[in-house]
XYZ file of C-alpha atoms in Angstrom:
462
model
C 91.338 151.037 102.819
C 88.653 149.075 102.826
C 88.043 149.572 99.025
C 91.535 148.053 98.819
C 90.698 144.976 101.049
C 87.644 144.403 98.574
C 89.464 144.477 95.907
C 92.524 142.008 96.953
C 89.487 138.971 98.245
C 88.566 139.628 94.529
C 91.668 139.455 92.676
C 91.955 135.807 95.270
C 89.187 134.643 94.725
C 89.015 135.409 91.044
C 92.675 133.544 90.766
C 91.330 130.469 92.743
C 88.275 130.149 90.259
C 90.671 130.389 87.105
C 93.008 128.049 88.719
C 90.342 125.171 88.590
C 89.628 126.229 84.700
C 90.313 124.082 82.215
C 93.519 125.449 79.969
C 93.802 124.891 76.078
C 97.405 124.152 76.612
C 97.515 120.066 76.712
C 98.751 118.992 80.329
C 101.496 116.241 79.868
C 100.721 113.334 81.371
C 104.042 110.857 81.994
C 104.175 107.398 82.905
C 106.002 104.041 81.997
C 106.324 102.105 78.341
C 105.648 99.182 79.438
C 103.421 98.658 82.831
C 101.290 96.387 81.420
C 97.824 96.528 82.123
C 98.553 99.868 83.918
C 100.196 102.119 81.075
C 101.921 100.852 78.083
C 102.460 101.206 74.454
C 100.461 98.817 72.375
C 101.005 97.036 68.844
C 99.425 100.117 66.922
C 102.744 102.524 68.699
C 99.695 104.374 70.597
C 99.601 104.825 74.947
C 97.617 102.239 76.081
C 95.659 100.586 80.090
C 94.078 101.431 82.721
C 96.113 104.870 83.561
C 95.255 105.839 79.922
C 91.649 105.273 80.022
C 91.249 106.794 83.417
C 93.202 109.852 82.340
C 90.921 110.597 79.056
C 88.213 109.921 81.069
C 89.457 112.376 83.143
C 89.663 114.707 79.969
C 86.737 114.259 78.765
C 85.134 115.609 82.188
C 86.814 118.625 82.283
C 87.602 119.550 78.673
C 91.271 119.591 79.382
C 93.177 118.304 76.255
C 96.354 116.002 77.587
C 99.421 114.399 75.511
C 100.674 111.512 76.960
C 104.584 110.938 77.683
C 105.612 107.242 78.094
C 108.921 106.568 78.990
C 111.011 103.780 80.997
C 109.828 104.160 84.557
C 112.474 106.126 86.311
C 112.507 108.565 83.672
C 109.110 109.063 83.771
C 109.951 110.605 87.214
C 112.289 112.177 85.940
C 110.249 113.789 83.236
C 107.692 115.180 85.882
C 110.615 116.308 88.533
C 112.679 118.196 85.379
C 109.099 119.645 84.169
C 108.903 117.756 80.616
C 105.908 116.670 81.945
C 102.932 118.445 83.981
C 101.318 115.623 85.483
C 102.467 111.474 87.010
C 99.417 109.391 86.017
C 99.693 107.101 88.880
C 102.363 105.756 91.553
C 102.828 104.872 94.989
C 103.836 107.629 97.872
C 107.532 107.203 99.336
C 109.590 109.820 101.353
C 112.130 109.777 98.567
C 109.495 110.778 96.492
C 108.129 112.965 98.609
C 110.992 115.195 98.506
C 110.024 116.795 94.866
C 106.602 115.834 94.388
C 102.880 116.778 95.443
C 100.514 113.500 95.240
C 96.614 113.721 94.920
C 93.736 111.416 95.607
C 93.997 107.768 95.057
C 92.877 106.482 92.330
C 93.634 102.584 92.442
C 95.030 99.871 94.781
C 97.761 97.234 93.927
C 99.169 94.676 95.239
C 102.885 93.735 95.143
C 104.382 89.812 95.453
C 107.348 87.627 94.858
C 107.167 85.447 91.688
C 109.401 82.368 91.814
C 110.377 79.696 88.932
C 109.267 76.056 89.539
C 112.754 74.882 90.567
C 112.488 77.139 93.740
C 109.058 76.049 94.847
C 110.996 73.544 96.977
C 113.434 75.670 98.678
C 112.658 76.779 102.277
C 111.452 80.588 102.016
C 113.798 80.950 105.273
C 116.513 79.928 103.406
C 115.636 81.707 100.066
C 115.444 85.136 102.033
C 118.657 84.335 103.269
C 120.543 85.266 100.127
C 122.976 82.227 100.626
C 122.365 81.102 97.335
C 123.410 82.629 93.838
C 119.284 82.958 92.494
C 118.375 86.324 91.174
C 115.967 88.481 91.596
C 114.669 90.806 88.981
C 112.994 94.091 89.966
C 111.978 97.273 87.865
C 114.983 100.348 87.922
C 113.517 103.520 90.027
C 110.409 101.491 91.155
C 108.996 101.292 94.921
C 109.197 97.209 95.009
C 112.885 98.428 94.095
C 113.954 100.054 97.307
C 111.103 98.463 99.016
C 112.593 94.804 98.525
C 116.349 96.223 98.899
C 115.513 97.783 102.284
C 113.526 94.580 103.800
C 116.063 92.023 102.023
C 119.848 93.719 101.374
C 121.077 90.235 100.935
C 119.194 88.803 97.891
C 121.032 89.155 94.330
C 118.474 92.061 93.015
C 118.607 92.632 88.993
C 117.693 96.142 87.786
C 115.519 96.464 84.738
C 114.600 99.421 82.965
C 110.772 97.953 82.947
C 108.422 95.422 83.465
C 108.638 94.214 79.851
C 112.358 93.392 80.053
C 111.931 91.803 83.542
C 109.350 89.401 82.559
C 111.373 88.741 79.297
C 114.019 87.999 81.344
C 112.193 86.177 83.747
C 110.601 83.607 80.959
C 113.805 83.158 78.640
C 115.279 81.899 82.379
C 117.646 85.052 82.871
C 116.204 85.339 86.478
C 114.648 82.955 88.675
C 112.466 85.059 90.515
C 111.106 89.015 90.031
C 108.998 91.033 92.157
C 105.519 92.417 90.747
C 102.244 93.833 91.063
C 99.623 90.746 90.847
C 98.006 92.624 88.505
C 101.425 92.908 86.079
C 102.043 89.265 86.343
C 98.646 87.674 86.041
C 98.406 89.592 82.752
C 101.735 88.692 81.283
C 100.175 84.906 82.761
C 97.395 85.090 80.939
C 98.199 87.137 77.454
C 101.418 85.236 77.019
C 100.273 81.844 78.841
C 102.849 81.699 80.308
C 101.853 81.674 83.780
C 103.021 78.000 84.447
C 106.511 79.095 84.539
C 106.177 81.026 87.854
C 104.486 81.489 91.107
C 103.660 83.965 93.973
C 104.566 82.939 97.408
C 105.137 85.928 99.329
C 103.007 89.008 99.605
C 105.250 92.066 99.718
C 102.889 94.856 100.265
C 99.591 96.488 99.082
C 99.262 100.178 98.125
C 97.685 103.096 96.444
C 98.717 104.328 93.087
C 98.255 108.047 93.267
C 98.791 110.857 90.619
C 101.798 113.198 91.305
C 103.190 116.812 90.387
C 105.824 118.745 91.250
C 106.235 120.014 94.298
C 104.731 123.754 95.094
C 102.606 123.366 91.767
C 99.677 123.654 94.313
C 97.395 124.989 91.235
C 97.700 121.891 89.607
C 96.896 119.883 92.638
C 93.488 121.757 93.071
C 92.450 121.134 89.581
C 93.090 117.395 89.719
C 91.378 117.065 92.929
C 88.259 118.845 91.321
C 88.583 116.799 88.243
C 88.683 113.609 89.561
C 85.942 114.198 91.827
C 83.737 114.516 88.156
C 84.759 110.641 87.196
C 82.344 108.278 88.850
C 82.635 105.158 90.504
C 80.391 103.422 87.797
C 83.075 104.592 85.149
C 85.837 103.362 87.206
C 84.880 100.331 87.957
C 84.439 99.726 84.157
C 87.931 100.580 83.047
C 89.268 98.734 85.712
C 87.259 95.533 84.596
C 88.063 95.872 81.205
C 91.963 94.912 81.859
C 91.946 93.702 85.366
C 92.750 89.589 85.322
C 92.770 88.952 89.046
C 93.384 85.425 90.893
C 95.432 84.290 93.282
C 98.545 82.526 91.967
C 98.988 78.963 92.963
C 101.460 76.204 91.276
C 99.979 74.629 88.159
C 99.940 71.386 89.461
C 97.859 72.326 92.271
C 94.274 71.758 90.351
C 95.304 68.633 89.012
C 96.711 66.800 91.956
C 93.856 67.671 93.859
C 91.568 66.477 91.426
C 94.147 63.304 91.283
C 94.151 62.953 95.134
C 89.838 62.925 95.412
C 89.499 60.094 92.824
C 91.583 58.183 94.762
C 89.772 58.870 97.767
C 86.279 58.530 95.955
C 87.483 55.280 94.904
C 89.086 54.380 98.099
C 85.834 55.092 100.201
C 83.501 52.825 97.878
C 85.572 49.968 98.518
C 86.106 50.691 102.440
C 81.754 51.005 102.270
C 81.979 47.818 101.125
C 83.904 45.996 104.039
C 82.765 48.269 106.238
C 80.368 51.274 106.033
C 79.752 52.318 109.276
C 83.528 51.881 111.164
C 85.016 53.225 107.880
C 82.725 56.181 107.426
C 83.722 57.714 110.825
C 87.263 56.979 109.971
C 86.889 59.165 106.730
C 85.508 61.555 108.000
C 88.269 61.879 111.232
C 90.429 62.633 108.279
C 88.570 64.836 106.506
C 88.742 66.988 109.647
C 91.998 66.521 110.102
C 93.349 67.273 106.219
C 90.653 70.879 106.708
C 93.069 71.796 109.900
C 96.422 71.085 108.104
C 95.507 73.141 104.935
C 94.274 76.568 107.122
C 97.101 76.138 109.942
C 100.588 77.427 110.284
C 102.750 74.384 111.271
C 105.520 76.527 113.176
C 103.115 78.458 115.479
C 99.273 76.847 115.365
C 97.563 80.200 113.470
C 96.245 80.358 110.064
C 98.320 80.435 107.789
C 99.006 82.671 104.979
C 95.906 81.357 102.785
C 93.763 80.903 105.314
C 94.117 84.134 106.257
C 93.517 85.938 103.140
C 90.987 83.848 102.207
C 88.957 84.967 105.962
C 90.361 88.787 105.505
C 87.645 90.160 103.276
C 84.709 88.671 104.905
C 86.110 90.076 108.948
C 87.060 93.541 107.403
C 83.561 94.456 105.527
C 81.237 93.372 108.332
C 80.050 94.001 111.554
C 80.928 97.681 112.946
C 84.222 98.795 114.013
C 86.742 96.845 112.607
C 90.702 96.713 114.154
C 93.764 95.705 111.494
C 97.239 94.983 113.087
C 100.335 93.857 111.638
C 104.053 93.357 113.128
C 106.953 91.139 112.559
C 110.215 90.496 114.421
C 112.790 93.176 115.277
C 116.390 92.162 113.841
C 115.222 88.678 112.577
C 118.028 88.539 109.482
C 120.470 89.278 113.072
C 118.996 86.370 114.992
C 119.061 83.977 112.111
C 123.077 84.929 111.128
C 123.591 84.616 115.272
C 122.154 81.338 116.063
C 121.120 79.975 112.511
C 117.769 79.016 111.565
C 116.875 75.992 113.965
C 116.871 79.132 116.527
C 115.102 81.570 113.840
C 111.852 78.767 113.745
C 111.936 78.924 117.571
C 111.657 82.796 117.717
C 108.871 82.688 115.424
C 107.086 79.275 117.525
C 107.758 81.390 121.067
C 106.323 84.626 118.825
C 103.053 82.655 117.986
C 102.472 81.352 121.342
C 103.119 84.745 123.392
C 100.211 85.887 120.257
C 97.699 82.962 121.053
C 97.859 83.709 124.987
C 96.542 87.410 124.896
C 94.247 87.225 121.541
C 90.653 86.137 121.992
C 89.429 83.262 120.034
C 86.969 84.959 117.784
C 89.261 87.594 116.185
C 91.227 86.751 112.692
C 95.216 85.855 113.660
C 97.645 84.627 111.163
C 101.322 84.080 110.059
C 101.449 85.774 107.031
C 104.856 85.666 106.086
C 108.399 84.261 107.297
C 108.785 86.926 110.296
C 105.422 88.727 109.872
C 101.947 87.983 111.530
C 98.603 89.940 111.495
C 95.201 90.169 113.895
C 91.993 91.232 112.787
C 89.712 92.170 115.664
C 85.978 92.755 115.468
C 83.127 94.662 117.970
C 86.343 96.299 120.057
C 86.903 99.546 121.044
C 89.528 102.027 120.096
C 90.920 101.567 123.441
C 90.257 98.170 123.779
C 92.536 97.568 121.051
C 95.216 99.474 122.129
C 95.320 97.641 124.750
C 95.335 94.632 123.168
C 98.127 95.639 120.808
C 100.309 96.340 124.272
C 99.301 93.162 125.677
C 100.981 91.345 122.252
C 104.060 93.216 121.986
C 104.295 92.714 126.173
C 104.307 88.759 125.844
C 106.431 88.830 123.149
C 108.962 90.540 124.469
C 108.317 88.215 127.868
C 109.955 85.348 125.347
C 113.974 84.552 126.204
C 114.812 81.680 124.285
C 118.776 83.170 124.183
C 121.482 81.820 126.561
C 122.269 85.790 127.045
C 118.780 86.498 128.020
C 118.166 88.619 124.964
C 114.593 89.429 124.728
C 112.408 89.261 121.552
C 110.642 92.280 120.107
C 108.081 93.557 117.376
C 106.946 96.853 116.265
C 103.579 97.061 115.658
C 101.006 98.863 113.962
C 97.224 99.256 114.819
C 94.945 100.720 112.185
C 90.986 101.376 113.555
C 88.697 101.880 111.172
C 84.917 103.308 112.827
C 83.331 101.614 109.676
C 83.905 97.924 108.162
C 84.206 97.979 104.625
C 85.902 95.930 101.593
C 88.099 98.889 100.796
C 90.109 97.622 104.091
C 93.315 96.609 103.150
C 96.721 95.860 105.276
C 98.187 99.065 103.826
C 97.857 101.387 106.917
C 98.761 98.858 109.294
C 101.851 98.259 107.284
C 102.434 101.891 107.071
C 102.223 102.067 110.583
C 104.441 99.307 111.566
C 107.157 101.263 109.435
C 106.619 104.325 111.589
C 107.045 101.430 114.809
C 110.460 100.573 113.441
C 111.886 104.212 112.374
C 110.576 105.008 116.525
C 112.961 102.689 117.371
C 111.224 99.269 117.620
C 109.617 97.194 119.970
C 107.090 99.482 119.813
C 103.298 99.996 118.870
C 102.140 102.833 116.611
C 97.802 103.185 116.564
C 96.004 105.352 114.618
C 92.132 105.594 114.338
C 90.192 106.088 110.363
C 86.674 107.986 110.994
C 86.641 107.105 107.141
C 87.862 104.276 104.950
C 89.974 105.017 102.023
C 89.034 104.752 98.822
C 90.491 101.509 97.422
C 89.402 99.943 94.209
C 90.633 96.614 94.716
C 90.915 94.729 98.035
C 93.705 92.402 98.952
C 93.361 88.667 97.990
């Protein structure tokens, strides 16, 4: 019997071990066409971006040989789900997806925004999100930013291409006046094409990690690309990523030169005001100066910082200092409140939202409106407790807010991601995740959840 017992931990462990070996059979590797500068086929007909490198890097360390299959994007789920291909080089988790595939370890971060033409710069983004208008909205067939933008807005006029390729074609031959995106898609369809005047972001959508994927039960697989990627270092990495990544924030073209426009004036303005009078006019100036710094980092609705400010503060909170406490939470049933009441009543919502916000949070922690319904907190040297608490405390005053004639009270779900170390891999992609799991609880609710480590994220949110 105990021959027998021997001999099975050896047949186990012996499978286990040859599991984890490399095969001489190529593993087929699937992803999209035409995901520019994440997978793509270039001018030569040959698989090309970041995926591609980091996959024969990833051949290279382990001696497995690998084909690549590049296909429009939905079929390249297809491909992996049907078994014409072993292996997804890289995509985002989702339940759906969930349901027939395995994912492994992350491999790179992206973040996801709304591109709009010039001639919708000057409509309201309350009114834009609306969908009473006829614009339209081009997103990529079988993608998350598909059902992710569906879900969040079912009234906009969505336009399904079969990749990004066609969508940004679209997009710049004026087919569509606005498309969703990865920043890193768009800036380099900006910057190859130059074409980046056409279009701008105003609304971040989301920020998360593109994973590799197999089918589901193929746990053999999984175990071998876990090993694998363990072999590709962070120094290699970092260099195929920099080789294709053109990152900036996206602001409209005429930004640079009307500010450039705007301080001549006021160079030229303050030498003559010197001259009549330096000392009044100096102080004056400067009053101003102050003033025009507030306006640019402040939400007008509800006093925080705004969007930019924000973002431009979020790096700097997140990778210093200890302990480190990301929330984010919008309003439950907003779209509802706005087709109730109309918007004059939606903009008092958010104004009553803000203030409840500014009479709980301390001074020194990070708090801004970062989109139409949606705010976020960063909190710094506060306990795990201390936070939950603090997260209570918000959704409590909110929901303290009746600005209805029926009495109906305002609510948020909320989620709390605590991370025990700071570090620039913090993004708002587990407090986002989290708020989800607030609203499919039921709402007006807070969801916390602690992070002894940081995940590994390649790029940080900008």
């Amino acid at each position: 019997m105990r021959c027998l017992l021997l001999l099975s931990l050896l047949l186990s462990s012996f499978h286990l071990f040859a599991s984890n070996l490399p095969s001489k059979d190529p593993l087929i590797i699937a992803n999209s066409k035409a995901w520019k500068p994440f997978s793509f086929i270039n001018s030569k007909g040959e698989p090309d971006g970041i995926l591609i490198d980091y996959w024969r890097e990833f051949s290279r360390v382990t001696g497995q040989p690998i084909e690549f299959l590049l296909l429009d994007w939905n079929d390249s789920l297809v491909a992996v789900k049907e078994g014409r291909a072993d292996i997804h080089a890289g995509l985002l988790f989702s339940v759906e997806r969930d349901g027939f595939l395995e994912f492994s370890q992350p491999i790179i971060t992206i973040d996801t925004q709304l591109f709009v033409s010039r001639e919708l710069l000057e409509v309201d983004t309350t009114t834009l999100f609306s969908g009473e208008h006829s614009y339209r909205f081009g997103v990529v067939d079988g993608g998350f930013e598909q059902s992710h933008s569906e879900q969040r807005y079912p009234n906009l006029n969505f336009v399904a291409f079969a990749n990004n390729a066609q969508m940004l074609e679209a997009a710049f031959d004026g087919d569509i006046d606005a498309f969703v995106a990865d920043l890193q898609v768009a800036n380099f369809y900006f910057h190859s094409l130059e074409k980046g005047q056409q279009f701008s972001g105003i609304q971040h959508l989301y920020t998360g990690i593109l994973r590799p994927a197999v089918a589901e039960g193929n746990n053999d697989l999984l175990g071998f690309l876990a090993q694998g990627m363990t072999k590709i270092s962070s120094e290699t990495k970092h260099k195929i990523f920099s080789r294709w990544m053109y990152i900036e924030t996206v602001y409209p073209s005429y930004l640079i030169p009307v500010v450039i426009a705007l301080s001549v004036i006021a160079v030229l303005s303050y030498i003559v005001i010197l001259r009549m009078a330096v000392r009044s006019k100096t102080l004056e100036l400067k009053t101003a100066n102050r003033e025009l710094k507030i306006l640019s980092q402040v939400d007008q609705l509800t006093g925080l910082s705004n969007r930019r400010h924000f973002y431009s503060q979020f790096s700097h909170r997140v990778s210093t200092g200890g302990h480190t406490c990301v929330m984010l939470f919008d309003i439950d049933d907003f779209k509802s409140i706005n087709d109730t009441f109309g918007h004059q009543v939606g903009d008092e919502v958010i104004k009553s939202v803000g203030q409840a916000v500014n009479s709980v949070v301390d001074k020194r922690h990070l708090v801004g409106r970062i989109g139409g319904e949606e705010f976020a907190v960063v909190c710094k040297k506060i306990s795990l407790a201390e936070a939950e608490e603090l997260a209570e405390q918000i959704r409590e005053a909110v929901r303290q807010q009746v600005i209805f004639e029926d009495q109906r009270r305002v609510t948020i779900s909320l989620g709390c991601a605590y991370y025990h170390k700071s570090s620039l891999s913090i993004s708002l992609s587990e407090a986002d995740n989290l708020m989800y799991q607030a609203k499919a609880k039921g709402k007006d609710c807070v969801i916390c959840r602690e992070y002894a480590e940081v995940p590994t994220l390649m790029l940080t949110p900008l």
